[in-house]
PDB file of C-alpha atoms in Angstrom:
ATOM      1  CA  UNK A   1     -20.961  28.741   5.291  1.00  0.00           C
ATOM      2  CA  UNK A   2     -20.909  25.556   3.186  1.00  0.00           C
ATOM      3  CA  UNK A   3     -21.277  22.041   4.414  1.00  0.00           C
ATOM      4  CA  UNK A   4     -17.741  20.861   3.007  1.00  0.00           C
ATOM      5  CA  UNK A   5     -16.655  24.457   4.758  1.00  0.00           C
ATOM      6  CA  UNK A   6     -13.236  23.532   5.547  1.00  0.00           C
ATOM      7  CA  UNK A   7     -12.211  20.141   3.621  1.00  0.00           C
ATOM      8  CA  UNK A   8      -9.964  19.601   0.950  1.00  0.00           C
ATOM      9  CA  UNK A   9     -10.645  18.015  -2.589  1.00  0.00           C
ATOM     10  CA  UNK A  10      -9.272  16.295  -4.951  1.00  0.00           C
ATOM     11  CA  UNK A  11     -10.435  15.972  -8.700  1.00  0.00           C
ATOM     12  CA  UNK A  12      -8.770  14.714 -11.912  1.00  0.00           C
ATOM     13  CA  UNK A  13     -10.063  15.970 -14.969  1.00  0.00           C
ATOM     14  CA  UNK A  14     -10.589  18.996 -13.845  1.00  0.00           C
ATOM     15  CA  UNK A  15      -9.476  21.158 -16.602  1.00  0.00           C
ATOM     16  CA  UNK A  16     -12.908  21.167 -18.101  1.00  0.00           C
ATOM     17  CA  UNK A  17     -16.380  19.435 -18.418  1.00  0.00           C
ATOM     18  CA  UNK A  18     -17.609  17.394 -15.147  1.00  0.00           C
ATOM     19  CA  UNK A  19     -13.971  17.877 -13.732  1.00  0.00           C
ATOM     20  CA  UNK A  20     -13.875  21.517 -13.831  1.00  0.00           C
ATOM     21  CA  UNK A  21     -17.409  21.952 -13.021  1.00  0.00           C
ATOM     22  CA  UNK A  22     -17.469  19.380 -10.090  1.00  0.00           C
ATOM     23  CA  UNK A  23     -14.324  21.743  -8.837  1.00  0.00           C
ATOM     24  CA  UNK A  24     -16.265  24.940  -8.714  1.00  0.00           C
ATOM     25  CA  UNK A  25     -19.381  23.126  -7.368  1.00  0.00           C
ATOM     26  CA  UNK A  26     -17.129  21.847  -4.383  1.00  0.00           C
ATOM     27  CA  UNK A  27     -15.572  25.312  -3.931  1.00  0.00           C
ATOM     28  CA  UNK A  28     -19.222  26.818  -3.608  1.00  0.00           C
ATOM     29  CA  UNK A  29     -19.391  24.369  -0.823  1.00  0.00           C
ATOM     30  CA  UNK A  30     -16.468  25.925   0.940  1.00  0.00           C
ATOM     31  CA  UNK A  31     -13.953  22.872  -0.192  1.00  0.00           C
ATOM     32  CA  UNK A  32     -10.305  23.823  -1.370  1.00  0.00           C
ATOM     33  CA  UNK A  33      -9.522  22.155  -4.434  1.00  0.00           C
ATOM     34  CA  UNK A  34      -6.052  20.022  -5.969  1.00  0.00           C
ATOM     35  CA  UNK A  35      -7.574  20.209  -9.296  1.00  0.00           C
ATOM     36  CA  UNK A  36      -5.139  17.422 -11.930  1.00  0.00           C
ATOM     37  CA  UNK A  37      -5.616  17.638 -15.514  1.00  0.00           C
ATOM     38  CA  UNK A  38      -2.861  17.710 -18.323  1.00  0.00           C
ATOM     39  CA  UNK A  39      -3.412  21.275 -19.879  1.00  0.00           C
ATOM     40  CA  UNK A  40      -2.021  24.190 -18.306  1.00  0.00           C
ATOM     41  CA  UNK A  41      -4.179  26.536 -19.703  1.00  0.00           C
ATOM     42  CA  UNK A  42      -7.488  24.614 -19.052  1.00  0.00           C
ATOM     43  CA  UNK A  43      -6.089  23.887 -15.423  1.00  0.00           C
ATOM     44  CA  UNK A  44      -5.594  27.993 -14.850  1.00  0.00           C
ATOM     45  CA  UNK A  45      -9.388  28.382 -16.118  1.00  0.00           C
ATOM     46  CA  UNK A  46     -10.326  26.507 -13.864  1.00  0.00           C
ATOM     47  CA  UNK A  47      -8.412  27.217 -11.063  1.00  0.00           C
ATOM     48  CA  UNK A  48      -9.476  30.868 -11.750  1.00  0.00           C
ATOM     49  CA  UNK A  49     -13.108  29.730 -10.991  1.00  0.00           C
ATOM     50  CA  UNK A  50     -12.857  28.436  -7.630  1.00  0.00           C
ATOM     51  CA  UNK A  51     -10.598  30.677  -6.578  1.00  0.00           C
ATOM     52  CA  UNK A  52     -13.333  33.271  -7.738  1.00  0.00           C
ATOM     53  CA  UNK A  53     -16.201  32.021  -5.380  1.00  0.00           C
ATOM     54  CA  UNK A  54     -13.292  32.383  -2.347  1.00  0.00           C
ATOM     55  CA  UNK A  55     -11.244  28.760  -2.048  1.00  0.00           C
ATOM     56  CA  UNK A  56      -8.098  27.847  -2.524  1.00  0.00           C
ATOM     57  CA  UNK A  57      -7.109  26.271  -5.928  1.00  0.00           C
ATOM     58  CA  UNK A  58      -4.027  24.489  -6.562  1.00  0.00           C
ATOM     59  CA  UNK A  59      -3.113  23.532 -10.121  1.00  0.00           C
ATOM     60  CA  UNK A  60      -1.379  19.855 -10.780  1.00  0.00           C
ATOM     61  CA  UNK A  61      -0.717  19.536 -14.310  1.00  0.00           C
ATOM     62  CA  UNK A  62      -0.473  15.351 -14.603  1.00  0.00           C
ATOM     63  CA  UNK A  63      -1.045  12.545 -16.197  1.00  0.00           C
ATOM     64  CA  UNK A  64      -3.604  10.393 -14.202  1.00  0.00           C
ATOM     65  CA  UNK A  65      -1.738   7.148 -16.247  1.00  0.00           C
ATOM     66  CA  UNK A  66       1.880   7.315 -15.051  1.00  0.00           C
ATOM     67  CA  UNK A  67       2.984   5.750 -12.584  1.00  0.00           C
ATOM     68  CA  UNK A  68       4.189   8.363 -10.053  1.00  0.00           C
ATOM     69  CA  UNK A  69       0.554  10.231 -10.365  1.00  0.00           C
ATOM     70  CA  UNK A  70       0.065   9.536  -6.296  1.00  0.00           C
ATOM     71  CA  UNK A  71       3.450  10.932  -5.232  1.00  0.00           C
ATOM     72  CA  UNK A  72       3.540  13.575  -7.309  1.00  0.00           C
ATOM     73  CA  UNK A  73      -0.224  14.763  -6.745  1.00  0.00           C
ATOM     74  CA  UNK A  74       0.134  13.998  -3.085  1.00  0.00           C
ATOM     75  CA  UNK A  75       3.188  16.075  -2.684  1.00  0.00           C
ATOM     76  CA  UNK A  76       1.658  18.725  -3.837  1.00  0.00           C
ATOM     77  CA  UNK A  77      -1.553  19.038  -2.443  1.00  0.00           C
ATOM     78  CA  UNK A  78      -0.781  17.843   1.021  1.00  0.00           C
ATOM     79  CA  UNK A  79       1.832  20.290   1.768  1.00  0.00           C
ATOM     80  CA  UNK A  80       0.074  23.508  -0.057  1.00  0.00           C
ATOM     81  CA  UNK A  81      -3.367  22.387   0.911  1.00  0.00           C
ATOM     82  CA  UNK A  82      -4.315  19.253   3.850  1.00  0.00           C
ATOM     83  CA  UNK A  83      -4.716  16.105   3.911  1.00  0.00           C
ATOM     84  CA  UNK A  84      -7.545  15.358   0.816  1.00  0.00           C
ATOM     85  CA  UNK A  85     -11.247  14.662   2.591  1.00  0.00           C
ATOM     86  CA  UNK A  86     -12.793  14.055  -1.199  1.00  0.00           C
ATOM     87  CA  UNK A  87     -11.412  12.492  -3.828  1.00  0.00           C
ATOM     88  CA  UNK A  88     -13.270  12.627  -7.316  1.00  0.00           C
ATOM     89  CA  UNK A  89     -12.127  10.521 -10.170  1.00  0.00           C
ATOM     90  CA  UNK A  90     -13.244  11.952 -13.031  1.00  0.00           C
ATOM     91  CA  UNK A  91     -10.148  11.519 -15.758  1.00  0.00           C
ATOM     92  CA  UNK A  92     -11.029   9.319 -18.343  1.00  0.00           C
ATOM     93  CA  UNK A  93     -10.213   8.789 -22.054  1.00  0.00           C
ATOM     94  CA  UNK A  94     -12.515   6.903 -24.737  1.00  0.00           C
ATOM     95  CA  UNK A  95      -9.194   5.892 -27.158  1.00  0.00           C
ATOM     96  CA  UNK A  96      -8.556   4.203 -28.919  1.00  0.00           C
ATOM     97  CA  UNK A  97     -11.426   3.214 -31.531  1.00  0.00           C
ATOM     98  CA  UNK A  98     -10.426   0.278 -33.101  1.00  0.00           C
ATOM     99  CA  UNK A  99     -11.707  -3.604 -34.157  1.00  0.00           C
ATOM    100  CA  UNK A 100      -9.704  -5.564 -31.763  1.00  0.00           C
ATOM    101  CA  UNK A 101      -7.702  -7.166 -34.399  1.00  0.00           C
ATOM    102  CA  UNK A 102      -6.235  -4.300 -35.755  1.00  0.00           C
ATOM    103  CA  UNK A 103      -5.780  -2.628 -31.815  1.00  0.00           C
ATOM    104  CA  UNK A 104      -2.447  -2.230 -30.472  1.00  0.00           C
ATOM    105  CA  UNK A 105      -2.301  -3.687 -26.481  1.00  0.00           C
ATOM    106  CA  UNK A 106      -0.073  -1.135 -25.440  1.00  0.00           C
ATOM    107  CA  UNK A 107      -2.990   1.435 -26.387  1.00  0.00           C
ATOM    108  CA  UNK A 108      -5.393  -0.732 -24.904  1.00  0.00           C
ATOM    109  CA  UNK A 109      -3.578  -0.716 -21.305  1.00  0.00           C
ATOM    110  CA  UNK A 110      -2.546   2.782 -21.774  1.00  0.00           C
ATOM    111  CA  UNK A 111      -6.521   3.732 -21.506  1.00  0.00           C
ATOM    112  CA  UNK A 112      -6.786   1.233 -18.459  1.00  0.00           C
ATOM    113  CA  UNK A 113      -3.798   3.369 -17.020  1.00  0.00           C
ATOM    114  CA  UNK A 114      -6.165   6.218 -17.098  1.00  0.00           C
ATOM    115  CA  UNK A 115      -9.352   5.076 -16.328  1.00  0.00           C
ATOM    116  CA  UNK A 116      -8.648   2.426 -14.030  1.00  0.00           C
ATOM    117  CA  UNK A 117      -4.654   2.009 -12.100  1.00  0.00           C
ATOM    118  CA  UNK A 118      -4.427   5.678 -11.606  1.00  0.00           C
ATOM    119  CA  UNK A 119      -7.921   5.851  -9.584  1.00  0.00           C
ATOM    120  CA  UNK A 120      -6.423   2.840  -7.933  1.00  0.00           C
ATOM    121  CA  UNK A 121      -2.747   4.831  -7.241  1.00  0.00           C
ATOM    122  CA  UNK A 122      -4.549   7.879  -6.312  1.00  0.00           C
ATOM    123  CA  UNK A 123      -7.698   5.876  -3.859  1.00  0.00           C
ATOM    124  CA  UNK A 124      -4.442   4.152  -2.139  1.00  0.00           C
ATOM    125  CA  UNK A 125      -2.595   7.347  -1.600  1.00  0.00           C
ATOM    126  CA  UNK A 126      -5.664   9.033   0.150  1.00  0.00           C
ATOM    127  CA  UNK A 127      -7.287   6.182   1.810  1.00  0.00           C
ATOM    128  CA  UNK A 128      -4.837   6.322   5.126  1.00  0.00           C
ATOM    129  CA  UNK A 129      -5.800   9.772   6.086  1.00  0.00           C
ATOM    130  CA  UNK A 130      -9.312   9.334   5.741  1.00  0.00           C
ATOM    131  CA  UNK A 131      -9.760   6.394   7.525  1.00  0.00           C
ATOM    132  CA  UNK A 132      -7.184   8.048  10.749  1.00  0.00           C
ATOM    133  CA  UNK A 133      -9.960  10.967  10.535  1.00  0.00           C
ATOM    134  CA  UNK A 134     -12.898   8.031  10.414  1.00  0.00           C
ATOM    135  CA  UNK A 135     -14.403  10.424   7.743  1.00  0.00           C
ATOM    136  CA  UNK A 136     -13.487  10.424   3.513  1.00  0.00           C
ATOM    137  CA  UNK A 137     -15.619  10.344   0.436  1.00  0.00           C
ATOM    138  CA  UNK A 138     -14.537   8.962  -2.926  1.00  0.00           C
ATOM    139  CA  UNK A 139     -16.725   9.324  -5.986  1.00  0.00           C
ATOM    140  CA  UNK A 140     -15.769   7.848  -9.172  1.00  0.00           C
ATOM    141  CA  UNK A 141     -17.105   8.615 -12.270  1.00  0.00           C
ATOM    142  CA  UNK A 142     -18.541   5.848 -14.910  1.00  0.00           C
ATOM    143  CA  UNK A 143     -20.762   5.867 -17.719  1.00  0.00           C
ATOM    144  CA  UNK A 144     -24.011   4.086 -18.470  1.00  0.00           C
ATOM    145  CA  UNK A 145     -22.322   1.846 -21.330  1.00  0.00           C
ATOM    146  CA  UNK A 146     -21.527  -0.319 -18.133  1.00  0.00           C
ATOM    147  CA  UNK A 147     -25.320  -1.838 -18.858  1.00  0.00           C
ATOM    148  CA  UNK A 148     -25.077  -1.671 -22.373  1.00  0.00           C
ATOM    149  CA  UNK A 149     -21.824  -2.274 -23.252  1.00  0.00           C
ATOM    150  CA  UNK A 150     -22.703  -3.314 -27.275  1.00  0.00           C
ATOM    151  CA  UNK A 151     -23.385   0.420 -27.822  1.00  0.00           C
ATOM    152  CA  UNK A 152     -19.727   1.230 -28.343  1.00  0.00           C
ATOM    153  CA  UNK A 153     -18.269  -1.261 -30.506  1.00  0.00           C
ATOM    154  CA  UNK A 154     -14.371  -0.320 -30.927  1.00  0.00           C
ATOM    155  CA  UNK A 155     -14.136   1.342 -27.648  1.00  0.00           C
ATOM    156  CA  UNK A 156     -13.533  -2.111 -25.993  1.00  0.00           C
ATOM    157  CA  UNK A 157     -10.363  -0.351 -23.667  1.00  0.00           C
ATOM    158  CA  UNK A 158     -13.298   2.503 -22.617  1.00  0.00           C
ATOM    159  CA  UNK A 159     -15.970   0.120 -22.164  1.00  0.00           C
ATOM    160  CA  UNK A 160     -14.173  -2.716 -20.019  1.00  0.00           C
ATOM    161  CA  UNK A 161     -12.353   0.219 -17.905  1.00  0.00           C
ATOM    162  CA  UNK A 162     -15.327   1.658 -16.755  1.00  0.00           C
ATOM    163  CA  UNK A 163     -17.001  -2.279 -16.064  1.00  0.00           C
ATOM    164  CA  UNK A 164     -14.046  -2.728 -14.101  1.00  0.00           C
ATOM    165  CA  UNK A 165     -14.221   1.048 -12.161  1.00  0.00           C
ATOM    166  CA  UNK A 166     -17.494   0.281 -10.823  1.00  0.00           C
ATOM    167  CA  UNK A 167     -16.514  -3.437  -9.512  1.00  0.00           C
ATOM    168  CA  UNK A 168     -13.727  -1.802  -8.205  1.00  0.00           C
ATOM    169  CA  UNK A 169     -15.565   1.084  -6.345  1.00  0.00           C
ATOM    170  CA  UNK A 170     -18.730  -1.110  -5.119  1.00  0.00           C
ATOM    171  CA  UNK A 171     -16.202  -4.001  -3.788  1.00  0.00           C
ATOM    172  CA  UNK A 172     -13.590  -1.025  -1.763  1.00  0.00           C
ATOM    173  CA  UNK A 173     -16.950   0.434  -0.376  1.00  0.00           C
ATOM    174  CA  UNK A 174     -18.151  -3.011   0.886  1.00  0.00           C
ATOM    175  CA  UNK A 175     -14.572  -3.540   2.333  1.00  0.00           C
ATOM    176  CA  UNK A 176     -15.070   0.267   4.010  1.00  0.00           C
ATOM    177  CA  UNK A 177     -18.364   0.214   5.494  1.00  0.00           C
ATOM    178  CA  UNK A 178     -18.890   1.198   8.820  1.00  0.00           C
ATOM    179  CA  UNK A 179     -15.194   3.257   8.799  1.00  0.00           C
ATOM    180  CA  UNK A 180     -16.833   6.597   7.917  1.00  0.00           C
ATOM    181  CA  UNK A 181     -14.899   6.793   4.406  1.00  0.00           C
ATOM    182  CA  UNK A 182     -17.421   5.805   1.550  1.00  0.00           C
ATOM    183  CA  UNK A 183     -17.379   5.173  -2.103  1.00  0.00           C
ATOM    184  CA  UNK A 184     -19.725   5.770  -4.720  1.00  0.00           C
ATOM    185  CA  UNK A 185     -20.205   5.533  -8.328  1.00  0.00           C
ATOM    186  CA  UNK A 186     -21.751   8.230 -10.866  1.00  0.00           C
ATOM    187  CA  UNK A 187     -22.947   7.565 -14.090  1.00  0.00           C
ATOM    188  CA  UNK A 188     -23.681  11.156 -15.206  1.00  0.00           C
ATOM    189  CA  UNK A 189     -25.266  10.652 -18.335  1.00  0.00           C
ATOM    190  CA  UNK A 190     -25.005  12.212 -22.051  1.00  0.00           C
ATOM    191  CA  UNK A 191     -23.305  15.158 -21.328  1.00  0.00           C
ATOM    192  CA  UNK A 192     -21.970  18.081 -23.240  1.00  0.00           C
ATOM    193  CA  UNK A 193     -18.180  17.552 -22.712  1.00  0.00           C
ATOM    194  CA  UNK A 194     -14.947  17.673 -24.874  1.00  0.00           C
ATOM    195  CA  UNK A 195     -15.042  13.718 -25.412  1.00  0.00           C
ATOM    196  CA  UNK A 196     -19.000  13.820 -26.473  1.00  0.00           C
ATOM    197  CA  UNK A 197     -17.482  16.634 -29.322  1.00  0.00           C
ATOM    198  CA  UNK A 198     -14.340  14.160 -30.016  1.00  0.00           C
ATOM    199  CA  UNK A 199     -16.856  11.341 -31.181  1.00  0.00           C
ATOM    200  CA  UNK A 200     -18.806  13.675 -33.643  1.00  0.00           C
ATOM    201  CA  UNK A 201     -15.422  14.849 -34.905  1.00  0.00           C
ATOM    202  CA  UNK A 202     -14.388  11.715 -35.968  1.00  0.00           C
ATOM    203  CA  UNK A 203     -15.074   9.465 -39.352  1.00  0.00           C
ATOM    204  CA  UNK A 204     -17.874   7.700 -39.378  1.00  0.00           C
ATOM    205  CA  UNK A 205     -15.707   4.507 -40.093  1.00  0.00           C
ATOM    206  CA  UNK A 206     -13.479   5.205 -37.482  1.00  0.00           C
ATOM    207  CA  UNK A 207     -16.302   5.201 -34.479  1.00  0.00           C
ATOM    208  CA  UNK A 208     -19.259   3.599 -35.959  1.00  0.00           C
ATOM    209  CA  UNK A 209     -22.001   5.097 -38.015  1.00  0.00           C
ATOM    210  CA  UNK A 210     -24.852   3.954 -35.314  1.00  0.00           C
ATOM    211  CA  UNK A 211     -22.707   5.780 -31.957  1.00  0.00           C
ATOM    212  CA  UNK A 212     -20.927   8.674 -34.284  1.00  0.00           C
ATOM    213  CA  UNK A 213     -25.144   9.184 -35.807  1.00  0.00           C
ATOM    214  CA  UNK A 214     -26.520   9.716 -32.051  1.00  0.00           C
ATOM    215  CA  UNK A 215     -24.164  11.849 -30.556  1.00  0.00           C
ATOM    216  CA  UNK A 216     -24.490  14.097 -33.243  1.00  0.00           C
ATOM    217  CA  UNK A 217     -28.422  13.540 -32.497  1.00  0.00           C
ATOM    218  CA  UNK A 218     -28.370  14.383 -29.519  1.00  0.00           C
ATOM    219  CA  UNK A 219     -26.641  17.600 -29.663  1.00  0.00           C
ATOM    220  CA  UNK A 220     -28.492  18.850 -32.657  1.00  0.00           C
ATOM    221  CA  UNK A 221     -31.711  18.108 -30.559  1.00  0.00           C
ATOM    222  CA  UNK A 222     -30.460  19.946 -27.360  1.00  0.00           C
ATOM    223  CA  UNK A 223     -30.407  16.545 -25.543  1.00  0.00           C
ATOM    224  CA  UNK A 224     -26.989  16.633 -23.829  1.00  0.00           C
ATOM    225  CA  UNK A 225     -26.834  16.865 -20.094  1.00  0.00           C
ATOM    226  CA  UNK A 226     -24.709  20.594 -18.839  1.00  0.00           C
ATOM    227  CA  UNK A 227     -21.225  19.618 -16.647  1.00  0.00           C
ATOM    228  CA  UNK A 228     -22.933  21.604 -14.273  1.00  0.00           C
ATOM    229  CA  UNK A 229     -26.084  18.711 -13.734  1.00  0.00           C
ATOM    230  CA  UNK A 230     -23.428  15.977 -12.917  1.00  0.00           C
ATOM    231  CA  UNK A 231     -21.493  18.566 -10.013  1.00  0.00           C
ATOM    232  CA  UNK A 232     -24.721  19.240  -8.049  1.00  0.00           C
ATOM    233  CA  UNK A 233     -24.699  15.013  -7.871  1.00  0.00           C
ATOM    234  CA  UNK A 234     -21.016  14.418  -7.057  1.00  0.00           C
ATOM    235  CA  UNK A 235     -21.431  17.312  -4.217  1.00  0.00           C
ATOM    236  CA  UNK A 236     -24.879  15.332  -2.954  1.00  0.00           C
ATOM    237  CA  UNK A 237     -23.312  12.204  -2.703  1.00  0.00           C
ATOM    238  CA  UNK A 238     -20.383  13.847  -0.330  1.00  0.00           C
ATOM    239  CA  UNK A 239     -22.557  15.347   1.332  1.00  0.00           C
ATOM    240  CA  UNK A 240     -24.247  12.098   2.452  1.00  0.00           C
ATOM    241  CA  UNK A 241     -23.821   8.657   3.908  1.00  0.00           C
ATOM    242  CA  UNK A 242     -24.594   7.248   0.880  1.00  0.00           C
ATOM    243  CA  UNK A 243     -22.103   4.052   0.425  1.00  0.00           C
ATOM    244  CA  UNK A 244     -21.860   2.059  -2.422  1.00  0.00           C
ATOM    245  CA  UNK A 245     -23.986   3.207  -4.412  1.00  0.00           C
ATOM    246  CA  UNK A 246     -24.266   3.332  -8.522  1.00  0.00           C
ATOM    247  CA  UNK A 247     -26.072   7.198  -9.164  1.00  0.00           C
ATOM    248  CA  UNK A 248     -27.349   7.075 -12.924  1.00  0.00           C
ATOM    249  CA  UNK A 249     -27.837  10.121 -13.930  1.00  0.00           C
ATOM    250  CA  UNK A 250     -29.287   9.342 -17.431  1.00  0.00           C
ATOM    251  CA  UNK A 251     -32.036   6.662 -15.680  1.00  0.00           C
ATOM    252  CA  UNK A 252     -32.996   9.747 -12.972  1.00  0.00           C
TER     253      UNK A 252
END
């Protein structure tokens, strides 16, 4: 028997990469999974996986952005599945890459949509339950260009979403202490995902020579972190009392 034996997660993103591994990982753990990505066929992948180690999978296909993203996922999940014990927000996108002066705002808030309000919709949605059952854990995931935010010039919308995720997620877990319901942040490192492939697809001009010249590096070398490396961290943080805490996986 697993120690989440029982519960009921939550993950966005879950179609592939960290998302779809962090899904299985949870399942191994005996955790049903509401897995929420935007491709049907990705979602059914990975649905297929947890359901192959013995859990229940249910398939959302959503957009973390709109606005309805916490009815819809919640009337899905909570019906078909339980209340949600663990919420993982893992959805992100690193568009646009642009100078600032030639970037559209509606792009710009469209990314914050993503990365940002719909963690905020979906934390709001869940938050009620787990503090009635004095017992929740919400991980959010970040990236180490939080320190260093100068390494991705263009991807200003990326960048100050994920600043803003973890003051978000360290200020809720402050306000939660003591209630049995934490919050933590991972940073999960380079890691060999769809949006780490996206970058060394594009132009140099488009994303920078210097960021566009070390992703392509770094997976040349062998360098990038497996999906699978950033699940076994997301499951030890739920597994814990850890509370506000930033986990970099890249510093570890």
């Amino acid at each position: 028997m697993g120690q989440l034996e029982g519960s009921v997660s939550l993950v966005t993103g879950a179609g592939r990469g960290i998302g779809r591994a962090a899904a299985v990982r949870l399942a191994e753990e005996g955790a049903d999974v509401g897995l929420v990505a935007r491709s049907s066929s990705e979602l059914a992948a990975a649905a297929a996986d947890v359901r192959a180690v013995g859990r229940r999978a249910l398939e959302i296909r959503a957009d973390v952005g709109a606005p309805d993203i916490a009815a819809l996922v919640c009337g899905r999940i909570v019906p078909e599945l339980g209340s949600v014990d663990i919420l993982v927000n893992n959805a992100s996108v690193v568009w646009p890459f642009a100078p600032t002066e030639d970037l559209a705002p509606e792009e710009w808030i469209a990314t914050l949509h993503i990365n940002l309000v719909g963690v905020l919709r979906l934390t709001r949605a869940v938050l009620p339950d787990m503090l009635a059952r004095g017992w929740g854990r919400i991980v959010n995931v970040s990236s180490g260009v939080v320190d260093f935010p100068g390494d991705m010039v263009g991807a200003n919308a990326y960048v100050t979403s994920k600043a803003a995720l973890e003051s978000h997620s360290l200020n809720l877990a402050a306000e939660l202490a003591g209630t049995g319901v934490t919050v933590n942040v991972l940073r999960p490192g380079m890691v060999d995902t769809a949006m780490q492939a996206w970058i060394r697809e594009q132009p140099t001009e488009r994303v920078g020579r210097a960021l566009h010249d070390r992703f392509v590096q770094l997976h040349d070398a062998g360098m990038l972190i497996d999906p699978a490396r950033p699940a076994r961290t997301i499951v030890e943080l739920v597994a814990s009392e850890t509370n506000g805490e930033v986990v970099d996986i890249g510093q570890r």
